[in-house]
Short mmCIF file of C-alpha atoms in Angstrom, two decimals:
data_model
loop_
_atom_site.label_atom_id
_atom_site.label_comp_id
_atom_site.label_asym_id
_atom_site.label_seq_id
_atom_site.Cartn_x
_atom_site.Cartn_y
_atom_site.Cartn_z
CA MET H 1 -8.01 29.74 -7.46
CA GLU H 2 -6.14 29.83 -4.15
CA VAL H 3 -3.63 27.16 -3.18
CA GLN H 4 -3.29 26.53 0.54
CA LEU H 5 -0.25 24.79 1.98
CA VAL H 6 -0.86 23.08 5.32
CA PRO H 7 1.00 20.43 7.32
CA VAL H 8 -0.12 16.91 6.49
CA ALA H 9 -1.34 16.38 10.04
CA ASN H 10 -3.73 19.33 9.63
CA LEU H 11 -4.88 18.47 6.12
CA GLN H 12 -8.32 17.10 6.94
CA ASP H 13 -9.10 20.00 9.28
CA ALA H 14 -8.24 22.46 6.50
CA VAL H 15 -10.43 20.57 4.02
CA ASP H 16 -13.37 20.48 6.44
CA ARG H 17 -13.00 24.20 7.11
CA ASN H 18 -13.08 25.05 3.40
CA VAL H 19 -16.15 22.89 2.87
CA ARG H 20 -17.91 24.51 5.83
CA GLU H 21 -16.88 28.13 5.31
CA ASN H 22 -16.39 28.42 1.55
CA GLY H 23 -18.99 25.99 0.24
CA MET H 24 -16.42 23.80 -1.48
CA THR H 25 -17.08 20.20 -2.50
CA PHE H 26 -14.68 17.59 -1.16
CA LEU H 27 -13.90 14.63 -3.42
CA HIS H 28 -11.99 12.18 -1.25
CA SER H 29 -9.13 10.29 -2.90
CA PHE H 30 -9.79 7.04 -1.04
CA ASP H 31 -12.47 7.22 1.68
CA ASP H 32 -15.42 7.41 -0.69
CA LEU H 33 -17.84 4.55 -1.33
CA ALA H 34 -17.87 5.17 -5.09
CA VAL H 35 -14.07 5.15 -5.19
CA ILE H 36 -13.96 1.93 -3.17
CA ALA H 37 -16.54 0.33 -5.48
CA GLY H 38 -14.54 1.40 -8.50
CA HIS H 39 -11.47 -0.36 -7.17
CA GLY H 40 -13.54 -3.52 -7.10
CA SER H 41 -12.69 -3.84 -10.78
CA LEU H 42 -9.17 -4.83 -9.71
CA GLY H 43 -10.56 -7.82 -7.85
CA PHE H 44 -12.67 -8.84 -10.86
CA GLU H 45 -9.63 -8.47 -13.15
CA ILE H 46 -7.54 -10.71 -10.90
CA LEU H 47 -10.20 -13.42 -10.93
CA GLU H 48 -10.63 -13.10 -14.71
CA GLN H 49 -6.91 -13.40 -15.42
CA ALA H 50 -6.51 -16.26 -12.97
CA GLY H 51 -9.05 -18.27 -14.95
CA GLU H 52 -9.51 -21.75 -13.56
CA VAL H 53 -6.64 -21.28 -11.09
CA ASN H 54 -8.40 -19.69 -8.16
CA PRO H 55 -5.99 -17.50 -6.17
CA ASP H 56 -5.36 -18.65 -2.62
CA ILE H 57 -3.68 -15.40 -1.54
CA ILE H 58 -3.85 -11.84 -2.86
CA ILE H 59 -1.42 -9.19 -1.57
CA ILE H 60 -2.17 -5.49 -2.07
CA ALA H 61 -0.42 -2.40 -0.72
CA CYS H 62 -2.50 -0.18 1.54
CA GLY H 63 -2.30 3.59 1.55
CA GLY H 64 -5.69 5.06 2.26
CA GLY H 65 -7.12 1.60 1.72
CA GLY H 66 -9.54 2.33 -1.14
CA MET H 67 -7.97 -0.08 -3.61
CA LEU H 68 -7.43 -2.75 -0.97
CA ALA H 69 -10.99 -2.49 0.36
CA GLY H 70 -12.64 -2.53 -3.05
CA ALA H 71 -10.58 -5.36 -4.49
CA ALA H 72 -10.95 -7.49 -1.36
CA ALA H 73 -14.71 -7.02 -1.29
CA ALA H 74 -15.03 -7.91 -4.97
CA VAL H 75 -13.05 -11.13 -4.54
CA LYS H 76 -14.75 -12.25 -1.33
CA LEU H 77 -18.25 -11.49 -2.61
CA SER H 78 -17.66 -13.21 -5.95
CA GLY H 79 -17.68 -16.72 -4.55
CA HIS H 80 -14.13 -16.75 -3.15
CA PRO H 81 -14.52 -16.18 0.60
CA GLU H 82 -11.68 -18.63 1.25
CA CYS H 83 -9.14 -16.48 -0.63
CA ARG H 84 -6.88 -14.69 1.84
CA VAL H 85 -6.42 -11.00 1.09
CA TYR H 86 -3.57 -9.18 2.83
CA GLY H 87 -2.91 -5.47 2.94
CA VAL H 88 0.66 -4.21 3.26
CA GLU H 89 1.76 -0.98 4.91
CA PRO H 90 5.17 0.55 5.63
CA GLU H 91 6.27 0.37 9.26
CA GLY H 92 6.51 4.15 9.23
CA ALA H 93 2.94 4.64 8.00
CA GLN H 94 0.85 1.93 9.61
CA THR H 95 -2.46 3.74 9.95
CA MET H 96 -4.66 0.82 8.86
CA TYR H 97 -2.66 -1.65 10.94
CA GLN H 98 -3.11 0.52 14.02
CA SER H 99 -6.77 0.98 13.17
CA PHE H 100 -7.15 -2.80 13.21
CA GLN H 101 -5.39 -2.90 16.58
CA HIS H 102 -7.57 -0.16 18.10
CA GLY H 103 -10.85 -1.21 16.53
CA CYS H 104 -11.47 2.19 14.90
CA PRO H 105 -9.84 4.51 12.34
CA VAL H 106 -6.80 6.27 13.76
CA ALA H 107 -4.52 9.16 12.81
CA MET H 108 -0.78 9.23 13.34
CA ALA H 109 2.47 10.85 12.23
CA VAL H 110 3.90 9.04 9.19
CA SER H 111 7.27 8.82 7.47
CA THR H 112 8.34 6.35 4.77
CA ILE H 113 9.99 6.16 1.36
CA ALA H 114 6.67 4.82 0.06
CA THR H 115 5.07 8.26 -0.12
CA GLY H 116 1.97 6.91 -1.86
CA LEU H 117 1.23 4.83 1.23
CA GLN H 118 1.44 7.48 3.91
CA PRO H 119 -1.90 9.15 4.55
CA PRO H 120 -1.93 10.49 8.11
CA PHE H 121 -5.21 8.75 8.92
CA SER H 122 -7.42 5.84 7.95
CA GLY H 123 -10.81 6.55 6.44
CA ALA H 124 -13.99 5.44 8.15
CA ASN H 125 -15.32 3.73 5.01
CA THR H 126 -12.06 2.06 4.04
CA TYR H 127 -11.52 0.85 7.59
CA GLN H 128 -14.98 -0.73 7.78
CA HIS H 129 -14.54 -2.52 4.45
CA CYS H 130 -11.02 -3.67 5.25
CA ARG H 131 -12.13 -5.05 8.60
CA GLN H 132 -14.83 -7.03 6.86
CA PHE H 133 -12.96 -8.31 3.81
CA VAL H 134 -9.19 -8.12 4.52
CA ASP H 135 -7.62 -10.94 6.50
CA ALA H 136 -4.73 -8.95 7.98
CA ILE H 137 -2.48 -5.94 7.52
CA LEU H 138 1.22 -6.77 7.22
CA LEU H 139 4.08 -4.34 7.89
CA VAL H 140 7.32 -3.98 5.91
CA SER H 141 10.37 -1.80 6.51
CA ASP H 142 11.65 0.83 4.10
CA SER H 143 14.71 -1.36 3.53
CA GLU H 144 12.51 -4.29 2.52
CA ILE H 145 10.51 -2.03 0.21
CA ALA H 146 13.68 -0.74 -1.47
CA SER H 147 15.06 -4.25 -1.90
CA SER H 148 11.79 -5.35 -3.50
CA MET H 149 11.86 -2.34 -5.81
CA TRP H 150 15.36 -3.19 -7.05
CA ARG H 151 14.20 -6.76 -7.73
CA LEU H 152 11.34 -5.45 -9.84
CA HIS H 153 13.57 -2.99 -11.70
CA ALA H 154 15.96 -5.85 -12.50
CA VAL H 155 13.22 -7.55 -14.53
CA GLY H 156 12.00 -4.37 -16.20
CA VAL H 157 9.14 -3.41 -13.87
CA HIS H 158 9.88 0.19 -12.91
CA ALA H 159 7.79 0.42 -9.78
CA GLU H 160 7.98 3.19 -7.24
CA PRO H 161 8.48 2.28 -3.57
CA SER H 162 4.73 2.19 -2.97
CA GLY H 163 4.30 -0.17 -5.91
CA ALA H 164 6.90 -2.56 -4.51
CA ALA H 165 5.51 -2.79 -0.98
CA ALA H 166 3.20 -5.76 -1.59
CA LEU H 167 6.02 -7.80 -3.11
CA ALA H 168 8.24 -6.81 -0.18
CA ALA H 169 5.86 -8.58 2.20
CA LEU H 170 6.14 -11.79 0.19
CA LEU H 171 9.91 -11.65 -0.31
CA SER H 172 10.57 -10.89 3.35
CA GLY H 173 8.50 -13.83 4.57
CA LYS H 174 5.75 -11.74 6.14
CA VAL H 175 2.94 -13.62 4.38
CA PRO H 176 2.03 -16.83 6.24
CA ASP H 177 1.50 -20.26 4.68
CA VAL H 178 2.43 -19.56 1.06
CA SER H 179 4.08 -22.88 0.20
CA GLY H 180 2.20 -24.56 -2.64
CA LYS H 181 -0.34 -21.74 -2.81
CA SER H 182 -1.47 -19.67 -5.78
CA VAL H 183 -0.34 -16.15 -4.86
CA VAL H 184 -1.19 -12.86 -6.59
CA VAL H 185 0.87 -9.75 -5.82
CA VAL H 186 -0.43 -6.41 -7.04
CA VAL H 187 2.30 -4.01 -8.24
CA SER H 188 0.69 -0.60 -8.59
CA GLY H 189 2.54 2.68 -9.03
CA GLY H 190 5.53 3.79 -11.12
CA ASN H 191 5.75 7.47 -10.26
CA VAL H 192 9.41 7.82 -9.37
CA THR H 193 11.95 10.24 -10.86
CA ALA H 194 15.61 9.64 -11.69
CA GLU H 195 16.56 11.99 -8.87
CA GLU H 196 14.45 10.05 -6.39
CA LEU H 197 15.97 6.76 -7.53
CA GLN H 198 19.48 8.16 -7.08
CA LYS H 199 18.64 9.25 -3.55
CA LEU H 200 17.14 5.83 -2.76
CA ARG H 201 20.25 4.03 -4.03
CA GLN H 202 22.39 6.17 -1.76
CA GLU H 203 20.19 5.45 1.24
CA PHE H 204 19.64 1.77 0.46
CA PRO H 205 22.83 0.59 -1.31
CA GLU H 206 21.60 -2.60 -2.87
CA SER H 207 22.14 -4.08 -6.29
CA ARG H 208 19.40 -4.14 -8.89
CA ASP H 209 18.56 -7.79 -8.16
CA GLY H 210 17.77 -6.87 -4.55
CA ARG H 211 20.87 -8.41 -2.98
CA LYS H 212 23.14 -6.30 -0.84
CA GLN H 213 26.23 -5.05 -2.61
CA SER H 214 29.56 -6.68 -1.80
CA ASP H 215 32.67 -4.87 -0.65
CA GLY H 216 34.76 -7.14 -2.89
CA ASN H 217 35.73 -9.53 -0.11
CA GLY H 218 32.49 -11.45 -0.10
CA ASN H 219 30.98 -9.33 2.61
CA GLY H 220 27.59 -7.71 2.17
CA VAL H 221 27.55 -3.97 2.71
#
């Protein structure tokens, strides 16, 4: 077994070369129709748990878009076409947002604390499904993601930055027309180490409830 290390921007080219030259089989982590269909179970679970309270808005973080595409399709095709489904991406890794803007999947350089949401390209399958079933892609800053993560940690939900991105969109007012609506926020991902948390607290000095720390004189710092 040989391990190849390549820059993220060249990842797909390296995969394609190994499939072509070495006869390898590529199992895509998000841009696969079976993977997208499997994520549809999230949409069914949301509807089941909501019971008689039909959700008006569902907010899901978008990395490669497999979970977002599958869940959105399941909800919309299960008799809830009026439910608004929003995807959320970091400002520093807005591949699906830019794909929506350009009308086709795009690739770009990415950088964000939400490492689970930073594929360097959008998949063709996930893009097509998101365009059909997702109402819009919303962007949040790393600071907003960190603040959302501290809020979740304060109530015992130890999410990683990627897992807090969807909530960040709601808390920062990026989701339109939420007053009086039934809103579902998907928090997915808790893969963060103590060392990573320490580094994040140094970079984003905010208290565990998400409010900026005070310098003792009533001023936020």
